[in-house]
Amino acid sequence: MPPTPARPSPSSLAIALGANLGDPVATFAAVRPRLEEELGAWAAAPLQLSWSPRFRTQPVGGPPGQPPYLNAVLLAWKGSAHGPDGAWPDPLLLLVRLLALEATFGRERRERWGPRRLDLDLLWCGAMASRGPQLVLPHPRLGERAFVLAPLAAIDPDLPLPLAAALTPRTAAAGLAALPRAALEPPPLALAGEPGWPEGP
């Protein structure tokens, strides 16, 4: 496993992955190298990456009767494990790349929180804050979603959440533990690693 990123998180960024249509397992394995490539091209710098295990989770919101989701998180940072190494480029340019990847894998935006073939959400990008119509950073529901907090905690339970994403500073594991019981029933299920996605519980 790669070294744990520097703390707190200003030098890191996080991207959440989700899918519940088609073959999410195959989609995750196929998008993983593409996402690494797009992220490296955008950052124009060597990056250290940590992938979470994949989690099977229940849909949150949206239309009833959706199939379960497959979720994971990618954590990236620049420089050594002892500190940041420069600022990130414009996150809107990364968002363009993420939306293009979603479209490549058949994402159709028909209804809010509806089923999807691939969802890529930028959770945070260093210490950047944004409240624009296209991008809100940190992600406004980051601290409320078990399907995001569980993968983050699997990478590093002591990873701090961005301050704007929580009422008080807290770690990924503490944020997960603080969720209402209803948000954890059934709890996210970590899947075993396999070729194409070796990370497991």
PDB file of C-alpha atoms in Angstrom:
ATOM      1  CA  MET A   1       0.000   0.000   0.000  1.00  0.00           C
ATOM      2  CA  PRO A   2       1.322   3.509  -0.811  1.00  0.00           C
ATOM      3  CA  PRO A   3       2.363   5.728   2.109  1.00  0.00           C
ATOM      4  CA  THR A   4      -0.317   7.686   3.908  1.00  0.00           C
ATOM      5  CA  PRO A   5      -0.658  11.237   2.588  1.00  0.00           C
ATOM      6  CA  ALA A   6       0.424  14.256   4.583  1.00  0.00           C
ATOM      7  CA  ARG A   7      -2.001  15.556   7.209  1.00  0.00           C
ATOM      8  CA  PRO A   8      -4.027  17.655   7.227  1.00  0.00           C
ATOM      9  CA  SER A   9      -5.387  17.438   3.690  1.00  0.00           C
ATOM     10  CA  PRO A  10      -4.500  20.715   1.869  1.00  0.00           C
ATOM     11  CA  SER A  11      -2.047  18.871  -0.366  1.00  0.00           C
ATOM     12  CA  SER A  12      -4.477  16.099  -1.333  1.00  0.00           C
ATOM     13  CA  LEU A  13      -7.518  15.672  -3.491  1.00  0.00           C
ATOM     14  CA  ALA A  14     -10.174  12.976  -3.486  1.00  0.00           C
ATOM     15  CA  ILE A  15     -12.446  11.592  -6.193  1.00  0.00           C
ATOM     16  CA  ALA A  16     -15.408   9.322  -5.455  1.00  0.00           C
ATOM     17  CA  LEU A  17     -16.498   6.646  -7.935  1.00  0.00           C
ATOM     18  CA  GLY A  18     -19.952   5.095  -8.123  1.00  0.00           C
ATOM     19  CA  ALA A  19     -21.945   2.903 -10.519  1.00  0.00           C
ATOM     20  CA  ASN A  20     -25.048   0.717 -10.395  1.00  0.00           C
ATOM     21  CA  LEU A  21     -25.948   0.087 -14.043  1.00  0.00           C
ATOM     22  CA  GLY A  22     -24.372  -2.294 -16.533  1.00  0.00           C
ATOM     23  CA  ASP A  23     -21.412  -4.165 -15.053  1.00  0.00           C
ATOM     24  CA  PRO A  24     -20.012  -1.870 -12.342  1.00  0.00           C
ATOM     25  CA  VAL A  25     -17.127  -4.259 -11.564  1.00  0.00           C
ATOM     26  CA  ALA A  26     -15.964  -4.171 -15.181  1.00  0.00           C
ATOM     27  CA  THR A  27     -16.554  -0.426 -15.370  1.00  0.00           C
ATOM     28  CA  PHE A  28     -14.387   0.225 -12.306  1.00  0.00           C
ATOM     29  CA  ALA A  29     -11.559  -1.934 -13.649  1.00  0.00           C
ATOM     30  CA  ALA A  30     -11.701  -0.165 -17.019  1.00  0.00           C
ATOM     31  CA  VAL A  31     -11.965   3.391 -15.725  1.00  0.00           C
ATOM     32  CA  ARG A  32      -9.205   3.069 -13.138  1.00  0.00           C
ATOM     33  CA  PRO A  33      -6.210   3.448 -15.514  1.00  0.00           C
ATOM     34  CA  ARG A  34      -8.081   6.092 -17.525  1.00  0.00           C
ATOM     35  CA  LEU A  35      -8.729   8.119 -14.385  1.00  0.00           C
ATOM     36  CA  GLU A  36      -5.082   7.886 -13.332  1.00  0.00           C
ATOM     37  CA  GLU A  37      -4.058   9.068 -16.801  1.00  0.00           C
ATOM     38  CA  GLU A  38      -6.478  12.001 -16.808  1.00  0.00           C
ATOM     39  CA  LEU A  39      -5.505  13.051 -13.303  1.00  0.00           C
ATOM     40  CA  GLY A  40      -1.798  12.969 -14.111  1.00  0.00           C
ATOM     41  CA  ALA A  41      -2.298  14.974 -17.319  1.00  0.00           C
ATOM     42  CA  TRP A  42      -4.312  17.606 -15.455  1.00  0.00           C
ATOM     43  CA  ALA A  43      -1.855  17.879 -12.548  1.00  0.00           C
ATOM     44  CA  ALA A  44       1.210  17.877 -14.833  1.00  0.00           C
ATOM     45  CA  ALA A  45       3.239  16.542 -11.917  1.00  0.00           C
ATOM     46  CA  PRO A  46       4.132  13.179 -10.365  1.00  0.00           C
ATOM     47  CA  LEU A  47       1.358  12.039  -8.069  1.00  0.00           C
ATOM     48  CA  GLN A  48       1.050   9.531  -5.274  1.00  0.00           C
ATOM     49  CA  LEU A  49      -2.227   7.617  -5.357  1.00  0.00           C
ATOM     50  CA  SER A  50      -4.178   5.528  -2.872  1.00  0.00           C
ATOM     51  CA  TRP A  51      -7.223   3.561  -4.003  1.00  0.00           C
ATOM     52  CA  SER A  52      -9.825   2.345  -1.544  1.00  0.00           C
ATOM     53  CA  PRO A  53     -11.376  -1.098  -1.652  1.00  0.00           C
ATOM     54  CA  ARG A  54     -14.653  -1.278  -3.567  1.00  0.00           C
ATOM     55  CA  PHE A  55     -17.792  -1.167  -1.446  1.00  0.00           C
ATOM     56  CA  ARG A  56     -21.272  -2.498  -2.163  1.00  0.00           C
ATOM     57  CA  THR A  57     -23.758   0.115  -0.888  1.00  0.00           C
ATOM     58  CA  GLN A  58     -27.457   0.848  -0.968  1.00  0.00           C
ATOM     59  CA  PRO A  59     -28.809   3.769  -3.037  1.00  0.00           C
ATOM     60  CA  VAL A  60     -29.327   7.069  -1.198  1.00  0.00           C
ATOM     61  CA  GLY A  61     -32.178   9.233  -2.458  1.00  0.00           C
ATOM     62  CA  GLY A  62     -33.342   9.112  -6.048  1.00  0.00           C
ATOM     63  CA  PRO A  63     -36.061   6.895  -7.500  1.00  0.00           C
ATOM     64  CA  PRO A  64     -37.054   3.710  -5.655  1.00  0.00           C
ATOM     65  CA  GLY A  65     -36.045   0.267  -6.829  1.00  0.00           C
ATOM     66  CA  GLN A  66     -32.483   1.073  -7.874  1.00  0.00           C
ATOM     67  CA  PRO A  67     -29.911  -1.745  -7.760  1.00  0.00           C
ATOM     68  CA  PRO A  68     -27.089  -1.526  -5.221  1.00  0.00           C
ATOM     69  CA  TYR A  69     -24.087   0.652  -5.997  1.00  0.00           C
ATOM     70  CA  LEU A  70     -20.420  -0.096  -6.276  1.00  0.00           C
ATOM     71  CA  ASN A  71     -18.394   2.718  -4.671  1.00  0.00           C
ATOM     72  CA  ALA A  72     -14.742   3.561  -4.153  1.00  0.00           C
ATOM     73  CA  VAL A  73     -12.482   6.568  -3.605  1.00  0.00           C
ATOM     74  CA  LEU A  74      -9.190   7.679  -5.122  1.00  0.00           C
ATOM     75  CA  LEU A  75      -6.947   9.834  -2.930  1.00  0.00           C
ATOM     76  CA  ALA A  76      -4.085  11.700  -4.634  1.00  0.00           C
ATOM     77  CA  TRP A  77      -1.400  14.056  -3.429  1.00  0.00           C
ATOM     78  CA  LYS A  78       1.732  15.752  -4.697  1.00  0.00           C
ATOM     79  CA  GLY A  79       5.184  15.778  -3.194  1.00  0.00           C
ATOM     80  CA  SER A  80       6.434  13.578  -0.391  1.00  0.00           C
ATOM     81  CA  ALA A  81       4.480  12.177   2.531  1.00  0.00           C
ATOM     82  CA  HIS A  82       5.927  14.991   4.643  1.00  0.00           C
ATOM     83  CA  GLY A  83       4.234  17.929   3.029  1.00  0.00           C
ATOM     84  CA  PRO A  84       2.627  19.558  -0.022  1.00  0.00           C
ATOM     85  CA  ASP A  85       4.472  20.386  -3.202  1.00  0.00           C
ATOM     86  CA  GLY A  86       2.759  23.307  -4.912  1.00  0.00           C
ATOM     87  CA  ALA A  87      -0.851  24.168  -5.599  1.00  0.00           C
ATOM     88  CA  TRP A  88      -3.279  22.188  -7.711  1.00  0.00           C
ATOM     89  CA  PRO A  89      -4.353  23.491 -11.142  1.00  0.00           C
ATOM     90  CA  ASP A  90      -7.859  24.832 -11.749  1.00  0.00           C
ATOM     91  CA  PRO A  91     -10.293  22.142 -10.491  1.00  0.00           C
ATOM     92  CA  LEU A  92     -12.831  23.135 -13.155  1.00  0.00           C
ATOM     93  CA  LEU A  93     -10.420  21.747 -15.740  1.00  0.00           C
ATOM     94  CA  LEU A  94     -10.351  18.476 -13.835  1.00  0.00           C
ATOM     95  CA  LEU A  95     -14.150  18.483 -13.680  1.00  0.00           C
ATOM     96  CA  VAL A  96     -14.249  18.701 -17.492  1.00  0.00           C
ATOM     97  CA  ARG A  97     -12.056  15.592 -17.679  1.00  0.00           C
ATOM     98  CA  LEU A  98     -14.217  13.721 -15.158  1.00  0.00           C
ATOM     99  CA  LEU A  99     -17.431  14.541 -17.030  1.00  0.00           C
ATOM    100  CA  ALA A 100     -15.850  13.395 -20.303  1.00  0.00           C
ATOM    101  CA  LEU A 101     -14.887  10.086 -18.680  1.00  0.00           C
ATOM    102  CA  GLU A 102     -18.434   9.628 -17.392  1.00  0.00           C
ATOM    103  CA  ALA A 103     -19.776  10.195 -20.899  1.00  0.00           C
ATOM    104  CA  THR A 104     -17.269   7.734 -22.359  1.00  0.00           C
ATOM    105  CA  PHE A 105     -18.681   5.059 -20.057  1.00  0.00           C
ATOM    106  CA  GLY A 106     -22.298   5.837 -20.956  1.00  0.00           C
ATOM    107  CA  ARG A 107     -23.383   8.222 -18.193  1.00  0.00           C
ATOM    108  CA  GLU A 108     -26.786   9.791 -18.900  1.00  0.00           C
ATOM    109  CA  ARG A 109     -28.101  12.556 -16.636  1.00  0.00           C
ATOM    110  CA  ARG A 110     -31.869  12.104 -16.549  1.00  0.00           C
ATOM    111  CA  GLU A 111     -32.861  12.608 -12.923  1.00  0.00           C
ATOM    112  CA  ARG A 112     -31.243  13.656  -9.684  1.00  0.00           C
ATOM    113  CA  TRP A 113     -29.592  10.762  -7.842  1.00  0.00           C
ATOM    114  CA  GLY A 114     -30.856   8.367 -10.470  1.00  0.00           C
ATOM    115  CA  PRO A 115     -29.113   5.138 -11.486  1.00  0.00           C
ATOM    116  CA  ARG A 116     -25.928   5.572 -13.486  1.00  0.00           C
ATOM    117  CA  ARG A 117     -23.212   3.692 -15.322  1.00  0.00           C
ATOM    118  CA  LEU A 118     -20.477   5.852 -13.823  1.00  0.00           C
ATOM    119  CA  ASP A 119     -20.367   8.757 -11.408  1.00  0.00           C
ATOM    120  CA  LEU A 120     -17.127  10.629 -10.671  1.00  0.00           C
ATOM    121  CA  ASP A 121     -17.346  13.275  -7.934  1.00  0.00           C
ATOM    122  CA  LEU A 122     -14.504  15.601  -6.952  1.00  0.00           C
ATOM    123  CA  LEU A 123     -14.753  15.594  -3.149  1.00  0.00           C
ATOM    124  CA  TRP A 124     -12.044  18.146  -2.438  1.00  0.00           C
ATOM    125  CA  CYS A 125      -9.046  19.669  -4.181  1.00  0.00           C
ATOM    126  CA  GLY A 126      -6.442  20.807  -1.685  1.00  0.00           C
ATOM    127  CA  ALA A 127      -7.669  23.734   0.378  1.00  0.00           C
ATOM    128  CA  MET A 128      -9.682  25.198  -2.502  1.00  0.00           C
ATOM    129  CA  ALA A 129     -13.214  26.376  -1.800  1.00  0.00           C
ATOM    130  CA  SER A 130     -15.773  26.907  -4.552  1.00  0.00           C
ATOM    131  CA  ARG A 131     -19.469  27.713  -4.560  1.00  0.00           C
ATOM    132  CA  GLY A 132     -19.949  28.106  -8.313  1.00  0.00           C
ATOM    133  CA  PRO A 133     -22.832  26.760 -10.398  1.00  0.00           C
ATOM    134  CA  GLN A 134     -20.627  24.044 -11.914  1.00  0.00           C
ATOM    135  CA  LEU A 135     -18.575  22.965  -8.900  1.00  0.00           C
ATOM    136  CA  VAL A 136     -18.913  23.135  -5.122  1.00  0.00           C
ATOM    137  CA  LEU A 137     -15.793  22.343  -3.088  1.00  0.00           C
ATOM    138  CA  PRO A 138     -15.507  20.644  -0.715  1.00  0.00           C
ATOM    139  CA  HIS A 139     -18.405  18.432  -1.793  1.00  0.00           C
ATOM    140  CA  PRO A 140     -21.384  19.654   0.272  1.00  0.00           C
ATOM    141  CA  ARG A 141     -22.576  16.159   1.291  1.00  0.00           C
ATOM    142  CA  LEU A 142     -19.163  14.612   1.854  1.00  0.00           C
ATOM    143  CA  GLY A 143     -19.659  14.277   5.606  1.00  0.00           C
ATOM    144  CA  GLU A 144     -23.140  12.738   5.254  1.00  0.00           C
ATOM    145  CA  ARG A 145     -22.532   9.810   2.933  1.00  0.00           C
ATOM    146  CA  ALA A 146     -21.476   6.383   4.171  1.00  0.00           C
ATOM    147  CA  PHE A 147     -20.645   5.364   0.598  1.00  0.00           C
ATOM    148  CA  VAL A 148     -17.932   8.058   0.593  1.00  0.00           C
ATOM    149  CA  LEU A 149     -16.801   7.957   4.214  1.00  0.00           C
ATOM    150  CA  ALA A 150     -16.359   4.164   4.312  1.00  0.00           C
ATOM    151  CA  PRO A 151     -13.900   4.104   1.377  1.00  0.00           C
ATOM    152  CA  LEU A 152     -12.024   7.126   2.777  1.00  0.00           C
ATOM    153  CA  ALA A 153     -11.769   5.445   6.188  1.00  0.00           C
ATOM    154  CA  ALA A 154     -10.518   2.268   4.522  1.00  0.00           C
ATOM    155  CA  ILE A 155      -7.628   4.242   2.994  1.00  0.00           C
ATOM    156  CA  ASP A 156      -6.851   6.045   6.243  1.00  0.00           C
ATOM    157  CA  PRO A 157      -9.240   6.138   9.224  1.00  0.00           C
ATOM    158  CA  ASP A 158      -7.409   9.197  10.585  1.00  0.00           C
ATOM    159  CA  LEU A 159      -7.669  11.176   7.351  1.00  0.00           C
ATOM    160  CA  PRO A 160      -9.188  14.577   8.261  1.00  0.00           C
ATOM    161  CA  LEU A 161     -12.210  15.734   6.340  1.00  0.00           C
ATOM    162  CA  PRO A 162     -12.001  19.249   4.913  1.00  0.00           C
ATOM    163  CA  LEU A 163     -13.305  21.658   7.527  1.00  0.00           C
ATOM    164  CA  ALA A 164     -16.021  22.999   5.235  1.00  0.00           C
ATOM    165  CA  ALA A 165     -17.432  19.492   4.851  1.00  0.00           C
ATOM    166  CA  ALA A 166     -18.207  19.011   8.539  1.00  0.00           C
ATOM    167  CA  LEU A 167     -19.460  21.089  11.432  1.00  0.00           C
ATOM    168  CA  THR A 168     -16.359  20.231  13.444  1.00  0.00           C
ATOM    169  CA  PRO A 169     -12.965  18.893  12.361  1.00  0.00           C
ATOM    170  CA  ARG A 170     -13.162  15.110  12.286  1.00  0.00           C
ATOM    171  CA  THR A 171     -11.587  12.159  10.612  1.00  0.00           C
ATOM    172  CA  ALA A 172     -13.134   9.894   8.008  1.00  0.00           C
ATOM    173  CA  ALA A 173     -13.659   7.129  10.566  1.00  0.00           C
ATOM    174  CA  ALA A 174     -15.177   9.504  13.128  1.00  0.00           C
ATOM    175  CA  GLY A 175     -17.469  10.959  10.482  1.00  0.00           C
ATOM    176  CA  LEU A 176     -18.608   7.460   9.549  1.00  0.00           C
ATOM    177  CA  ALA A 177     -19.244   6.577  13.190  1.00  0.00           C
ATOM    178  CA  ALA A 178     -21.252   9.771  13.682  1.00  0.00           C
ATOM    179  CA  LEU A 179     -23.757   9.008  10.924  1.00  0.00           C
ATOM    180  CA  PRO A 180     -27.311   8.175  12.030  1.00  0.00           C
ATOM    181  CA  ARG A 181     -27.986   4.449  12.227  1.00  0.00           C
ATOM    182  CA  ALA A 182     -30.446   4.666   9.332  1.00  0.00           C
ATOM    183  CA  ALA A 183     -27.622   5.841   7.071  1.00  0.00           C
ATOM    184  CA  LEU A 184     -25.666   2.675   7.878  1.00  0.00           C
ATOM    185  CA  GLU A 185     -28.356   0.033   7.362  1.00  0.00           C
ATOM    186  CA  PRO A 186     -27.189  -2.072   5.731  1.00  0.00           C
ATOM    187  CA  PRO A 187     -23.587  -0.979   6.256  1.00  0.00           C
ATOM    188  CA  PRO A 188     -21.284  -0.549   3.254  1.00  0.00           C
ATOM    189  CA  LEU A 189     -19.783  -3.947   2.406  1.00  0.00           C
ATOM    190  CA  ALA A 190     -16.095  -3.977   1.430  1.00  0.00           C
ATOM    191  CA  LEU A 191     -15.409  -6.359  -1.438  1.00  0.00           C
ATOM    192  CA  ALA A 192     -12.351  -8.550  -1.750  1.00  0.00           C
ATOM    193  CA  GLY A 193      -9.625  -7.481  -4.114  1.00  0.00           C
ATOM    194  CA  GLU A 194      -9.256  -9.101  -7.526  1.00  0.00           C
ATOM    195  CA  PRO A 195      -7.354  -8.526 -10.779  1.00  0.00           C
ATOM    196  CA  GLY A 196      -8.040  -4.995 -11.925  1.00  0.00           C
ATOM    197  CA  TRP A 197      -8.781  -3.846  -8.384  1.00  0.00           C
ATOM    198  CA  PRO A 198      -6.385  -5.459  -5.878  1.00  0.00           C
ATOM    199  CA  GLU A 199      -7.411  -3.407  -2.838  1.00  0.00           C
ATOM    200  CA  GLY A 200      -9.579  -5.276  -0.356  1.00  0.00           C
ATOM    201  CA  PRO A 201     -10.593  -5.170   3.286  1.00  0.00           C
TER     202      PRO A 201
END
